[in-house]
Structure formats: C-alpha cells, structure tokens
Amino acid sequence: MAAAMITKIRIFSIIILLSAAVNTAAGKKDGYSTEVSPKTLKLNKEKLTRIQLYWHDTVAGRKPSSVAVLPSLKNGSMFGLVHMFDNPLSVGPNLTTSAVVGRSQGLYASTAQDQVGLLMAMNFALTQGKYKGSTITILGRNTILQTVRELSVVGGSGRFRFARGFALANTYYFNPATFDAIVHYDIHVLHY
C-alpha cells in the first residue's frame, strides 16, 4: 500500500513539473498573466488626435450638472470641497447653439490649502461622431486662477484604448456669484 501511494505521489509530482514547464514555455510566468503580441489587438500604428471641446459646469440653478458632495472648510482656498459632475461637452461655447457631443463625468476636489487648486478626475464620454462610444480619461491638477492649465490624459476606451497625452484647460466663462463655468479643453491624445 505504501509503495502504491509513493508511486501516485511521484506521478502527480511529474505532472505538476511538466505543467509548470509547459506554462513557462508558453510565456506564462506567474500563473495569471501571458505575454501577448500587440498585433492580436490590432495595435498597428499610433495616431495623434486633437480634440477641442467646451466643458459646461453648472453649479447653480434648478438643474445643476455639478453638485457638492463634501463642503469646504470655509477658508479662502475652499480646501476640502468635493464636487461630482455630469457636464455636457459641446463643440462651441454656447450650449443653445452648439452641438453637444458628449458628457464629462467625474469629480473635482479642492486639494490646495494656500490657493484655489483642484484635483480633477474625469472621463470625456463622447456620444456623437467618429468617436461615439469612446472615452478619454483625464487626471491632474487644475489651478483654476491660471490662464492655461495642463492635465494628463491617462487612458481611454473604445477608439482611445491605450490613450495617453495632455489636455490644456482655459476658462472661457466664469460667474463668481454662482460658480458656473465654461472651460475650453484642447486635448492632444496618442492612441491606436
């Protein structure tokens, strides 16, 4: 009986060693990942696309597109304020006369104690045209009192898979009484 058990253990050990050797030869290094050729995802040639849109942040009124989910500490910089938003994206600055081509969904949080500086995390979800159904993910620091701010494009989906790049934000309109704003985004994105 003991000899039969030892034989079974040896056979089982050989099967495990062979399985490990086959997985290593196939490119599997850790049991849960595999090296894949970029050609399997049709990643041939990278393109650079420039997209210019207007971001409409409506804080006041009957139907705001941006709402505070955590109030500020009531200091000059608004430190601690967190807003969630679902803002329209349009081709031009006037929402009533310009085509809405998507939504910007995400959050901004006031993260600076000595100035007005926001952490922006958002997806530009495009709903019209060539890039319909695709998103561009933007993350970065936005010191809104500067004329032009640069944020990072950190990813995307659909036609913007593996995206990277930068976005320049420039305030087109700001109402200090309501905090409503229109911001022009000039996005340069590398993608396949």
PDB file of N, CA, C and O in Angstrom, residues 27-34:
ATOM      1  N   GLY A  27       5.123  31.259 -22.214  1.00  0.00           N
ATOM      2  CA  GLY A  27       5.185  32.675 -21.866  1.00  0.00           C
ATOM      3  C   GLY A  27       4.506  32.996 -20.547  1.00  0.00           C
ATOM      4  O   GLY A  27       4.501  34.126 -20.121  1.00  0.00           O
ATOM      5  N   LYS A  28       3.947  32.042 -19.875  1.00  0.00           N
ATOM      6  CA  LYS A  28       3.311  32.288 -18.583  1.00  0.00           C
ATOM      7  C   LYS A  28       4.384  32.273 -17.516  1.00  0.00           C
ATOM      8  O   LYS A  28       5.122  31.317 -17.377  1.00  0.00           O
ATOM      9  N   LYS A  29       4.450  33.369 -16.747  1.00  0.00           N
ATOM     10  CA  LYS A  29       5.495  33.485 -15.752  1.00  0.00           C
ATOM     11  C   LYS A  29       4.966  33.353 -14.330  1.00  0.00           C
ATOM     12  O   LYS A  29       5.680  32.995 -13.441  1.00  0.00           O
ATOM     13  N   ASP A  30       3.704  33.702 -14.125  1.00  0.00           N
ATOM     14  CA  ASP A  30       3.211  33.727 -12.764  1.00  0.00           C
ATOM     15  C   ASP A  30       1.851  33.069 -12.594  1.00  0.00           C
ATOM     16  O   ASP A  30       1.236  33.200 -11.555  1.00  0.00           O
ATOM     17  N   GLY A  31       1.377  32.376 -13.576  1.00  0.00           N
ATOM     18  CA  GLY A  31       0.120  31.653 -13.445  1.00  0.00           C
ATOM     19  C   GLY A  31      -1.130  32.455 -13.768  1.00  0.00           C
ATOM     20  O   GLY A  31      -2.198  31.891 -13.899  1.00  0.00           O
ATOM     21  N   TYR A  32      -1.047  33.769 -13.870  1.00  0.00           N
ATOM     22  CA  TYR A  32      -2.235  34.554 -14.171  1.00  0.00           C
ATOM     23  C   TYR A  32      -2.037  35.561 -15.301  1.00  0.00           C
ATOM     24  O   TYR A  32      -2.952  36.302 -15.648  1.00  0.00           O
ATOM     25  N   SER A  33      -0.840  35.619 -15.880  1.00  0.00           N
ATOM     26  CA  SER A  33      -0.620  36.551 -16.975  1.00  0.00           C
ATOM     27  C   SER A  33       0.098  35.870 -18.125  1.00  0.00           C
ATOM     28  O   SER A  33       0.787  34.879 -17.938  1.00  0.00           O
ATOM     29  N   THR A  34      -0.110  36.426 -19.308  1.00  0.00           N
ATOM     30  CA  THR A  34       0.503  35.895 -20.518  1.00  0.00           C
ATOM     31  C   THR A  34       0.974  37.061 -21.371  1.00  0.00           C
ATOM     32  O   THR A  34       0.275  38.073 -21.489  1.00  0.00           O
TER      33      THR A  34
END
